[in-house]
mmCIF file of N, CA and C in Angstrom:
data_model
loop_
_atom_site.group_PDB
_atom_site.id
_atom_site.type_symbol
_atom_site.label_atom_id
_atom_site.label_comp_id
_atom_site.label_asym_id
_atom_site.label_seq_id
_atom_site.Cartn_x
_atom_site.Cartn_y
_atom_site.Cartn_z
ATOM 1 N N LEU A 1 18.727 -46.991 -15.071
ATOM 2 C CA LEU A 1 19.177 -45.611 -15.072
ATOM 3 C C LEU A 1 20.612 -45.578 -15.579
ATOM 4 N N ASN A 2 20.823 -44.881 -16.629
ATOM 5 C CA ASN A 2 22.155 -44.710 -17.185
ATOM 6 C C ASN A 2 22.731 -43.405 -16.645
ATOM 7 N N VAL A 3 23.661 -43.522 -15.713
ATOM 8 C CA VAL A 3 24.242 -42.342 -15.077
ATOM 9 C C VAL A 3 25.023 -41.505 -16.087
ATOM 10 N N LEU A 4 25.619 -42.143 -17.066
ATOM 11 C CA LEU A 4 26.416 -41.414 -18.054
ATOM 12 C C LEU A 4 25.551 -40.535 -18.955
ATOM 13 N N SER A 5 24.248 -40.778 -18.983
ATOM 14 C CA SER A 5 23.374 -39.934 -19.802
ATOM 15 C C SER A 5 23.240 -38.526 -19.232
ATOM 16 N N VAL A 6 23.618 -38.354 -17.964
ATOM 17 C CA VAL A 6 23.564 -37.027 -17.342
ATOM 18 C C VAL A 6 24.612 -36.118 -17.975
ATOM 19 N N GLY A 7 25.751 -36.667 -18.329
ATOM 20 C CA GLY A 7 26.775 -35.891 -19.024
ATOM 21 C C GLY A 7 27.860 -35.366 -18.111
ATOM 22 N N TRP A 8 28.480 -34.287 -18.563
ATOM 23 C CA TRP A 8 29.645 -33.718 -17.886
ATOM 24 C C TRP A 8 29.319 -33.042 -16.569
ATOM 25 N N VAL A 9 28.055 -32.884 -16.260
ATOM 26 C CA VAL A 9 27.682 -32.251 -14.990
ATOM 27 C C VAL A 9 28.107 -33.120 -13.808
ATOM 28 N N LEU A 10 28.357 -34.384 -14.045
ATOM 29 C CA LEU A 10 28.797 -35.278 -12.967
ATOM 30 C C LEU A 10 30.242 -35.016 -12.540
ATOM 31 N N VAL A 11 31.056 -34.474 -13.412
ATOM 32 C CA VAL A 11 32.479 -34.284 -13.119
ATOM 33 C C VAL A 11 32.719 -33.403 -11.892
ATOM 34 N N PRO A 12 32.100 -32.219 -11.785
ATOM 35 C CA PRO A 12 32.351 -31.429 -10.572
ATOM 36 C C PRO A 12 31.847 -32.113 -9.305
ATOM 37 N N PHE A 13 30.764 -32.874 -9.426
ATOM 38 C CA PHE A 13 30.270 -33.592 -8.256
ATOM 39 C C PHE A 13 31.221 -34.714 -7.862
ATOM 40 N N MET A 14 31.822 -35.365 -8.864
ATOM 41 C CA MET A 14 32.813 -36.397 -8.554
ATOM 42 C C MET A 14 34.038 -35.783 -7.882
ATOM 43 N N ILE A 15 34.446 -34.624 -8.342
ATOM 44 C CA ILE A 15 35.578 -33.930 -7.719
ATOM 45 C C ILE A 15 35.242 -33.582 -6.274
ATOM 46 N N ALA A 16 34.024 -33.086 -6.046
ATOM 47 C CA ALA A 16 33.608 -32.752 -4.684
ATOM 48 C C ALA A 16 33.582 -33.993 -3.798
ATOM 49 N N LEU A 17 33.115 -35.115 -4.325
ATOM 50 C CA LEU A 17 33.077 -36.350 -3.534
ATOM 51 C C LEU A 17 34.479 -36.894 -3.266
ATOM 52 N N ILE A 18 35.382 -36.722 -4.211
ATOM 53 C CA ILE A 18 36.776 -37.125 -3.981
ATOM 54 C C ILE A 18 37.393 -36.282 -2.874
ATOM 55 N N LEU A 19 37.136 -34.978 -2.904
ATOM 56 C CA LEU A 19 37.614 -34.098 -1.825
ATOM 57 C C LEU A 19 37.056 -34.535 -0.473
ATOM 58 N N CYS A 20 35.792 -34.900 -0.448
ATOM 59 C CA CYS A 20 35.174 -35.360 0.802
ATOM 60 C C CYS A 20 35.815 -36.661 1.273
ATOM 61 N N GLY A 21 36.091 -37.550 0.346
ATOM 62 C CA GLY A 21 36.752 -38.801 0.703
ATOM 63 C C GLY A 21 38.138 -38.569 1.277
ATOM 64 N N TRP A 22 38.885 -37.675 0.661
ATOM 65 C CA TRP A 22 40.210 -37.336 1.182
ATOM 66 C C TRP A 22 40.099 -36.700 2.562
ATOM 67 N N SER A 23 39.113 -35.827 2.724
ATOM 68 C CA SER A 23 38.921 -35.171 4.025
ATOM 69 C C SER A 23 38.608 -36.191 5.105
ATOM 70 N N LEU A 24 37.699 -37.097 4.807
ATOM 71 C CA LEU A 24 37.370 -38.141 5.783
ATOM 72 C C LEU A 24 38.577 -39.036 6.056
ATOM 73 N N GLY A 25 39.369 -39.285 5.024
ATOM 74 C CA GLY A 25 40.567 -40.092 5.202
ATOM 75 C C GLY A 25 41.584 -39.440 6.121
ATOM 76 N N PHE A 26 41.845 -38.161 5.904
ATOM 77 C CA PHE A 26 42.784 -37.450 6.778
ATOM 78 C C PHE A 26 42.254 -37.346 8.202
ATOM 79 N N PHE A 27 40.943 -37.087 8.328
ATOM 80 C CA PHE A 27 40.360 -36.971 9.659
ATOM 81 C C PHE A 27 40.446 -38.297 10.418
ATOM 82 N N THR A 28 40.067 -39.385 9.771
ATOM 83 C CA THR A 28 40.105 -40.684 10.456
ATOM 84 C C THR A 28 41.536 -41.147 10.711
ATOM 85 N N ALA A 29 42.445 -40.836 9.796
ATOM 86 C CA ALA A 29 43.853 -41.181 10.035
ATOM 87 C C ALA A 29 44.401 -40.400 11.215
ATOM 88 N N GLY A 30 43.997 -39.141 11.351
ATOM 89 C CA GLY A 30 44.411 -38.344 12.509
ATOM 90 C C GLY A 30 43.881 -38.925 13.803
ATOM 91 N N LEU A 31 42.613 -39.367 13.794
ATOM 92 C CA LEU A 31 42.057 -40.010 14.989
ATOM 93 C C LEU A 31 42.810 -41.294 15.328
ATOM 94 N N LEU A 32 43.140 -42.067 14.304
ATOM 95 C CA LEU A 32 43.898 -43.300 14.546
ATOM 96 C C LEU A 32 45.295 -43.017 15.081
ATOM 97 N N LEU A 33 45.924 -41.979 14.568
ATOM 98 C CA LEU A 33 47.260 -41.637 15.058
ATOM 99 C C LEU A 33 47.228 -41.207 16.518
ATOM 100 N N TYR A 34 46.195 -40.492 16.895
ATOM 101 C CA TYR A 34 46.138 -39.980 18.265
ATOM 102 C C TYR A 34 45.623 -41.020 19.259
ATOM 103 N N PHE A 35 44.528 -41.685 18.907
ATOM 104 C CA PHE A 35 43.900 -42.614 19.852
ATOM 105 C C PHE A 35 44.289 -44.067 19.635
ATOM 106 N N GLY A 36 44.933 -44.379 18.514
ATOM 107 C CA GLY A 36 45.307 -45.750 18.241
ATOM 108 C C GLY A 36 44.114 -46.552 17.737
ATOM 109 N N GLN A 37 44.252 -47.865 17.787
ATOM 110 C CA GLN A 37 43.227 -48.748 17.247
ATOM 111 C C GLN A 37 41.938 -48.735 18.055
ATOM 112 N N LYS A 38 41.985 -48.147 19.227
ATOM 113 C CA LYS A 38 40.769 -48.057 20.036
ATOM 114 C C LYS A 38 39.720 -47.178 19.368
ATOM 115 N N ALA A 39 40.119 -46.343 18.443
ATOM 116 C CA ALA A 39 39.190 -45.425 17.778
ATOM 117 C C ALA A 39 38.456 -46.062 16.601
ATOM 118 N N GLN A 40 38.773 -47.294 16.267
ATOM 119 C CA GLN A 40 38.197 -47.912 15.074
ATOM 120 C C GLN A 40 36.681 -48.011 15.126
ATOM 121 N N ASN A 41 36.122 -48.419 16.245
ATOM 122 C CA ASN A 41 34.660 -48.544 16.334
ATOM 123 C C ASN A 41 33.986 -47.203 16.102
ATOM 124 N N PHE A 42 34.535 -46.146 16.689
ATOM 125 C CA PHE A 42 33.971 -44.814 16.488
ATOM 126 C C PHE A 42 34.070 -44.392 15.023
ATOM 127 N N ILE A 43 35.212 -44.655 14.407
ATOM 128 C CA ILE A 43 35.428 -44.240 13.025
ATOM 129 C C ILE A 43 34.454 -44.941 12.083
ATOM 130 N N TRP A 44 34.311 -46.262 12.225
ATOM 131 C CA TRP A 44 33.381 -46.979 11.344
ATOM 132 C C TRP A 44 31.948 -46.523 11.573
ATOM 133 N N SER A 45 31.589 -46.287 12.819
ATOM 134 C CA SER A 45 30.235 -45.804 13.116
ATOM 135 C C SER A 45 30.008 -44.427 12.525
ATOM 136 N N LEU A 46 30.995 -43.560 12.628
ATOM 137 C CA LEU A 46 30.885 -42.207 12.087
ATOM 138 C C LEU A 46 30.677 -42.235 10.584
ATOM 139 N N LEU A 47 31.419 -43.076 9.895
ATOM 140 C CA LEU A 47 31.305 -43.132 8.437
ATOM 141 C C LEU A 47 29.943 -43.660 8.000
ATOM 142 N N TRP A 48 29.407 -44.653 8.702
ATOM 143 C CA TRP A 48 28.077 -45.163 8.372
ATOM 144 C C TRP A 48 27.018 -44.114 8.693
ATOM 145 N N LEU A 49 27.189 -43.371 9.759
ATOM 146 C CA LEU A 49 26.250 -42.309 10.103
ATOM 147 C C LEU A 49 26.253 -41.226 9.031
ATOM 148 N N LEU A 50 27.429 -40.837 8.570
ATOM 149 C CA LEU A 50 27.510 -39.827 7.519
ATOM 150 C C LEU A 50 26.836 -40.299 6.236
ATOM 151 N N ALA A 51 27.009 -41.562 5.901
ATOM 152 C CA ALA A 51 26.355 -42.097 4.704
ATOM 153 C C ALA A 51 24.840 -42.031 4.843
ATOM 154 N N ALA A 52 24.345 -42.223 6.044
ATOM 155 C CA ALA A 52 22.898 -42.212 6.255
ATOM 156 C C ALA A 52 22.313 -40.807 6.199
ATOM 157 N N ILE A 53 23.054 -39.812 6.680
ATOM 158 C CA ILE A 53 22.456 -38.471 6.764
ATOM 159 C C ILE A 53 22.826 -37.548 5.613
ATOM 160 N N CYS A 54 23.703 -37.967 4.705
ATOM 161 C CA CYS A 54 24.077 -37.061 3.614
ATOM 162 C C CYS A 54 23.308 -37.347 2.331
ATOM 163 N N GLY A 55 22.361 -38.254 2.374
ATOM 164 C CA GLY A 55 21.492 -38.461 1.223
ATOM 165 C C GLY A 55 22.027 -39.387 0.165
ATOM 166 N N VAL A 56 22.824 -40.366 0.540
ATOM 167 C CA VAL A 56 23.325 -41.329 -0.432
ATOM 168 C C VAL A 56 22.176 -42.171 -0.979
ATOM 169 N N PHE A 57 21.307 -42.619 -0.112
ATOM 170 C CA PHE A 57 20.281 -43.583 -0.491
ATOM 171 C C PHE A 57 18.913 -42.960 -0.750
ATOM 172 N N TYR A 58 18.660 -41.773 -0.250
ATOM 173 C CA TYR A 58 17.342 -41.144 -0.355
ATOM 174 C C TYR A 58 17.509 -39.635 -0.233
ATOM 175 N N PRO A 59 16.511 -38.868 -0.662
ATOM 176 C CA PRO A 59 16.606 -37.398 -0.559
ATOM 177 C C PRO A 59 16.626 -36.938 0.897
ATOM 178 N N ILE A 60 17.231 -35.811 1.128
ATOM 179 C CA ILE A 60 17.345 -35.238 2.469
ATOM 180 C C ILE A 60 15.971 -34.839 3.012
ATOM 181 N N SER A 61 15.044 -34.553 2.138
ATOM 182 C CA SER A 61 13.719 -34.092 2.574
ATOM 183 C C SER A 61 12.969 -35.124 3.401
ATOM 184 N N VAL A 62 13.357 -36.384 3.356
ATOM 185 C CA VAL A 62 12.663 -37.404 4.146
ATOM 186 C C VAL A 62 13.215 -37.505 5.569
ATOM 187 N N LEU A 63 14.317 -36.838 5.843
ATOM 188 C CA LEU A 63 14.911 -36.878 7.178
ATOM 189 C C LEU A 63 14.182 -35.925 8.121
ATOM 190 N N PRO A 64 14.268 -36.174 9.421
ATOM 191 C CA PRO A 64 13.707 -35.205 10.382
ATOM 192 C C PRO A 64 14.411 -33.849 10.245
ATOM 193 N N ARG A 65 13.704 -32.798 10.607
ATOM 194 C CA ARG A 65 14.191 -31.435 10.418
ATOM 195 C C ARG A 65 15.558 -31.211 11.086
ATOM 196 N N ALA A 66 15.758 -31.713 12.299
ATOM 197 C CA ALA A 66 17.034 -31.512 13.006
ATOM 198 C C ALA A 66 18.192 -32.153 12.243
ATOM 199 N N ILE A 67 17.963 -33.323 11.692
ATOM 200 C CA ILE A 67 19.027 -34.005 10.945
ATOM 201 C C ILE A 67 19.248 -33.328 9.591
ATOM 202 N N GLN A 68 18.207 -32.731 9.041
ATOM 203 C CA GLN A 68 18.383 -31.967 7.811
ATOM 204 C C GLN A 68 19.333 -30.788 8.035
ATOM 205 N N HIS A 69 19.246 -30.174 9.203
ATOM 206 C CA HIS A 69 20.153 -29.060 9.514
ATOM 207 C C HIS A 69 21.590 -29.560 9.635
ATOM 208 N N ILE A 70 21.762 -30.724 10.240
ATOM 209 C CA ILE A 70 23.113 -31.299 10.345
ATOM 210 C C ILE A 70 23.645 -31.648 8.961
ATOM 211 N N SER A 71 22.816 -32.255 8.140
ATOM 212 C CA SER A 71 23.281 -32.654 6.811
ATOM 213 C C SER A 71 23.547 -31.457 5.895
ATOM 214 N N SER A 72 22.995 -30.296 6.242
ATOM 215 C CA SER A 72 23.211 -29.124 5.396
ATOM 216 C C SER A 72 24.635 -28.576 5.483
ATOM 217 N N VAL A 73 25.425 -29.049 6.432
ATOM 218 C CA VAL A 73 26.818 -28.602 6.520
ATOM 219 C C VAL A 73 27.779 -29.621 5.917
ATOM 220 N N LEU A 74 27.253 -30.672 5.302
ATOM 221 C CA LEU A 74 28.087 -31.703 4.695
ATOM 222 C C LEU A 74 28.149 -31.509 3.182
ATOM 223 N N PRO A 75 29.346 -31.471 2.615
ATOM 224 C CA PRO A 75 29.453 -31.267 1.170
ATOM 225 C C PRO A 75 28.892 -32.426 0.352
ATOM 226 N N MET A 76 28.899 -33.631 0.917
ATOM 227 C CA MET A 76 28.355 -34.784 0.190
ATOM 228 C C MET A 76 26.865 -34.612 -0.060
ATOM 229 N N THR A 77 26.185 -33.972 0.872
ATOM 230 C CA THR A 77 24.751 -33.744 0.730
ATOM 231 C C THR A 77 24.455 -32.975 -0.555
ATOM 232 N N TYR A 78 25.201 -31.918 -0.796
ATOM 233 C CA TYR A 78 24.968 -31.096 -1.975
ATOM 234 C C TYR A 78 25.363 -31.825 -3.255
ATOM 235 N N ALA A 79 26.361 -32.680 -3.173
ATOM 236 C CA ALA A 79 26.741 -33.464 -4.351
ATOM 237 C C ALA A 79 25.636 -34.444 -4.725
ATOM 238 N N PHE A 80 25.131 -35.183 -3.764
ATOM 239 C CA PHE A 80 24.087 -36.162 -4.067
ATOM 240 C C PHE A 80 22.774 -35.491 -4.457
ATOM 241 N N GLU A 81 22.417 -34.410 -3.779
ATOM 242 C CA GLU A 81 21.203 -33.683 -4.139
ATOM 243 C C GLU A 81 21.345 -33.034 -5.516
ATOM 244 N N GLY A 82 22.539 -32.562 -5.841
ATOM 245 C CA GLY A 82 22.779 -31.974 -7.149
ATOM 246 C C GLY A 82 22.664 -32.994 -8.267
ATOM 247 N N VAL A 83 23.190 -34.185 -8.046
ATOM 248 C CA VAL A 83 23.068 -35.241 -9.055
ATOM 249 C C VAL A 83 21.602 -35.633 -9.218
ATOM 250 N N ARG A 84 20.882 -35.744 -8.108
ATOM 251 C CA ARG A 84 19.446 -36.041 -8.196
ATOM 252 C C ARG A 84 18.715 -34.955 -8.990
ATOM 253 N N SER A 85 19.055 -33.723 -8.723
ATOM 254 C CA SER A 85 18.427 -32.608 -9.424
ATOM 255 C C SER A 85 18.776 -32.624 -10.912
ATOM 256 N N ALA A 86 20.021 -32.927 -11.238
ATOM 257 C CA ALA A 86 20.433 -32.980 -12.639
ATOM 258 C C ALA A 86 19.716 -34.101 -13.385
ATOM 259 N N ILE A 87 19.533 -35.231 -12.723
ATOM 260 C CA ILE A 87 18.835 -36.348 -13.362
ATOM 261 C C ILE A 87 17.357 -36.027 -13.532
ATOM 262 N N ALA A 88 16.743 -35.422 -12.514
ATOM 263 C CA ALA A 88 15.303 -35.162 -12.549
ATOM 264 C C ALA A 88 14.938 -34.049 -13.526
ATOM 265 N N SER A 89 15.733 -32.974 -13.552
ATOM 266 C CA SER A 89 15.342 -31.818 -14.361
ATOM 267 C C SER A 89 16.173 -31.633 -15.628
ATOM 268 N N ASN A 90 17.207 -32.444 -15.795
ATOM 269 C CA ASN A 90 18.087 -32.365 -16.965
ATOM 270 C C ASN A 90 18.699 -30.963 -17.130
ATOM 271 N N THR A 91 19.006 -30.335 -15.985
ATOM 272 C CA THR A 91 19.681 -29.036 -15.989
ATOM 273 C C THR A 91 20.944 -29.144 -15.145
ATOM 274 N N THR A 92 21.759 -28.103 -15.176
ATOM 275 C CA THR A 92 22.984 -28.080 -14.379
ATOM 276 C C THR A 92 22.731 -27.276 -13.105
ATOM 277 N N PRO A 93 22.730 -27.936 -11.948
ATOM 278 C CA PRO A 93 22.497 -27.230 -10.674
ATOM 279 C C PRO A 93 23.781 -26.556 -10.180
ATOM 280 N N VAL A 94 24.066 -25.371 -10.697
ATOM 281 C CA VAL A 94 25.311 -24.669 -10.405
ATOM 282 C C VAL A 94 25.445 -24.361 -8.916
ATOM 283 N N ASN A 95 24.342 -24.022 -8.265
ATOM 284 C CA ASN A 95 24.413 -23.697 -6.836
ATOM 285 C C ASN A 95 24.870 -24.905 -6.016
ATOM 286 N N TYR A 96 24.397 -26.102 -6.363
ATOM 287 C CA TYR A 96 24.841 -27.304 -5.651
ATOM 288 C C TYR A 96 26.327 -27.567 -5.906
ATOM 289 N N ILE A 97 26.763 -27.327 -7.124
ATOM 290 C CA ILE A 97 28.173 -27.551 -7.465
ATOM 291 C C ILE A 97 29.063 -26.615 -6.648
ATOM 292 N N ILE A 98 28.713 -25.343 -6.609
ATOM 293 C CA ILE A 98 29.541 -24.357 -5.904
ATOM 294 C C ILE A 98 29.575 -24.653 -4.403
ATOM 295 N N ILE A 99 28.423 -24.903 -3.822
ATOM 296 C CA ILE A 99 28.382 -25.171 -2.377
ATOM 297 C C ILE A 99 29.159 -26.428 -2.045
ATOM 298 N N SER A 100 28.964 -27.471 -2.832
ATOM 299 C CA SER A 100 29.657 -28.733 -2.562
ATOM 300 C C SER A 100 31.169 -28.585 -2.669
ATOM 301 N N LEU A 101 31.626 -27.895 -3.706
ATOM 302 C CA LEU A 101 33.072 -27.714 -3.871
ATOM 303 C C LEU A 101 33.667 -26.821 -2.794
ATOM 304 N N MET A 102 32.992 -25.756 -2.444
ATOM 305 C CA MET A 102 33.521 -24.841 -1.417
ATOM 306 C C MET A 102 33.572 -25.523 -0.052
ATOM 307 N N LEU A 103 32.502 -26.220 0.319
ATOM 308 C CA LEU A 103 32.526 -26.950 1.590
ATOM 309 C C LEU A 103 33.585 -28.052 1.562
ATOM 310 N N GLY A 104 33.712 -28.723 0.424
ATOM 311 C CA GLY A 104 34.717 -29.774 0.298
ATOM 312 C C GLY A 104 36.133 -29.249 0.487
ATOM 313 N N ILE A 105 36.416 -28.100 -0.098
ATOM 314 C CA ILE A 105 37.734 -27.489 0.059
ATOM 315 C C ILE A 105 37.975 -27.085 1.511
ATOM 316 N N CYS A 106 36.971 -26.487 2.128
ATOM 317 C CA CYS A 106 37.114 -26.078 3.540
ATOM 318 C C CYS A 106 37.372 -27.278 4.438
ATOM 319 N N TYR A 107 36.591 -28.343 4.250
ATOM 320 C CA TYR A 107 36.789 -29.535 5.069
ATOM 321 C C TYR A 107 38.124 -30.211 4.774
ATOM 322 N N PHE A 108 38.572 -30.149 3.511
ATOM 323 C CA PHE A 108 39.859 -30.740 3.183
ATOM 324 C C PHE A 108 40.993 -30.012 3.905
ATOM 325 N N VAL A 109 40.963 -28.690 3.865
ATOM 326 C CA VAL A 109 41.994 -27.899 4.545
ATOM 327 C C VAL A 109 41.958 -28.156 6.050
ATOM 328 N N ALA A 110 40.763 -28.170 6.625
ATOM 329 C CA ALA A 110 40.629 -28.396 8.069
ATOM 330 C C ALA A 110 41.093 -29.800 8.460
ATOM 331 N N SER A 111 40.731 -30.804 7.666
ATOM 332 C CA SER A 111 41.130 -32.174 8.009
ATOM 333 C C SER A 111 42.633 -32.363 7.847
ATOM 334 N N ARG A 112 43.220 -31.683 6.875
ATOM 335 C CA ARG A 112 44.680 -31.765 6.688
ATOM 336 C C ARG A 112 45.403 -31.126 7.877
ATOM 337 N N MET A 113 44.895 -29.993 8.353
ATOM 338 C CA MET A 113 45.487 -29.351 9.529
ATOM 339 C C MET A 113 45.312 -30.238 10.761
ATOM 340 N N PHE A 114 44.148 -30.869 10.903
ATOM 341 C CA PHE A 114 43.896 -31.783 12.008
ATOM 342 C C PHE A 114 44.864 -32.962 11.953
ATOM 343 N N PHE A 115 45.045 -33.537 10.771
ATOM 344 C CA PHE A 115 45.967 -34.659 10.622
ATOM 345 C C PHE A 115 47.385 -34.256 10.998
ATOM 346 N N ASN A 116 47.836 -33.092 10.526
ATOM 347 C CA ASN A 116 49.190 -32.631 10.862
ATOM 348 C C ASN A 116 49.359 -32.470 12.364
ATOM 349 N N LYS A 117 48.351 -31.914 13.031
ATOM 350 C CA LYS A 117 48.407 -31.716 14.483
ATOM 351 C C LYS A 117 48.458 -33.064 15.206
ATOM 352 N N MET A 118 47.614 -33.987 14.798
ATOM 353 C CA MET A 118 47.600 -35.313 15.435
ATOM 354 C C MET A 118 48.905 -36.063 15.162
ATOM 355 N N PHE A 119 49.477 -35.867 13.975
ATOM 356 C CA PHE A 119 50.753 -36.503 13.659
ATOM 357 C C PHE A 119 51.854 -35.955 14.563
ATOM 358 N N GLN A 120 51.853 -34.653 14.796
ATOM 359 C CA GLN A 120 52.843 -34.051 15.692
ATOM 360 C C GLN A 120 52.670 -34.563 17.117
ATOM 361 N N TYR A 121 51.430 -34.625 17.597
ATOM 362 C CA TYR A 121 51.177 -35.183 18.935
ATOM 363 C C TYR A 121 51.655 -36.623 19.026
ATOM 364 N N SER A 122 51.405 -37.388 17.973
ATOM 365 C CA SER A 122 51.799 -38.783 17.975
ATOM 366 C C SER A 122 53.314 -38.938 17.993
ATOM 367 N N ILE A 123 54.021 -38.066 17.287
ATOM 368 C CA ILE A 123 55.485 -38.114 17.299
ATOM 369 C C ILE A 123 56.003 -37.756 18.692
ATOM 370 N N GLU A 124 55.398 -36.732 19.303
ATOM 371 C CA GLU A 124 55.832 -36.327 20.642
ATOM 372 C C GLU A 124 55.588 -37.422 21.675
ATOM 373 N N ARG A 125 54.486 -38.121 21.542
ATOM 374 C CA ARG A 125 54.126 -39.163 22.504
ATOM 375 C C ARG A 125 54.686 -40.529 22.131
ATOM 376 N N GLY A 126 55.176 -40.677 20.923
ATOM 377 C CA GLY A 126 55.768 -41.933 20.487
ATOM 378 C C GLY A 126 54.794 -42.719 19.625
ATOM 379 N N LEU A 127 55.232 -43.080 18.444
ATOM 380 C CA LEU A 127 54.367 -43.809 17.518
ATOM 381 C C LEU A 127 54.097 -45.235 17.961
ATOM 382 N N SER A 128 54.832 -45.738 18.937
ATOM 383 C CA SER A 128 54.629 -47.125 19.388
ATOM 384 C C SER A 128 53.291 -47.297 20.102
ATOM 385 N N ARG A 129 52.614 -46.196 20.478
ATOM 386 C CA ARG A 129 51.315 -46.304 21.134
ATOM 387 C C ARG A 129 50.242 -46.834 20.191
ATOM 388 N N LEU A 130 50.510 -46.915 18.911
ATOM 389 C CA LEU A 130 49.489 -47.310 17.954
ATOM 390 C C LEU A 130 49.129 -48.787 18.043
ATOM 391 N N GLU A 131 49.922 -49.553 18.733
ATOM 392 C CA GLU A 131 49.594 -50.965 18.873
ATOM 393 C C GLU A 131 48.375 -51.127 19.745
ATOM 394 N N TYR A 132 47.623 -52.178 19.458
ATOM 395 C CA TYR A 132 46.393 -52.427 20.198
ATOM 396 C C TYR A 132 46.711 -52.850 21.617
ATOM 397 N N GLU A 133 46.049 -52.226 22.561
ATOM 398 C CA GLU A 133 46.316 -52.541 23.976
ATOM 399 C C GLU A 133 45.180 -53.334 24.566
#
């Protein structure tokens, strides 16, 4: 499968995935700032769980209905489903692009606000708490 044969339709999906990566980065950094290294197991588990339910490896339609509802609020889901749709039908799935970008922007703003709040809490409580206890 030559991914580049899909063309420029991949660019907005890559932008959406970059936004999601930044959002996850700010969110996990905020958790680390607040809880310290004790949060590492939760963070790694969360990231692997997100990879499993957002359709990286397989279509969302194979997941149980309850998990499909959870994955429907993740911008990565629409990016991966949109790329699958573009490859399968050789069309531009504009609805997937718009949903993925809008959710990505919302999560980016929310994760940035979360990081700022956790950074302020960490400054108030002292950054020395970040050492492993």
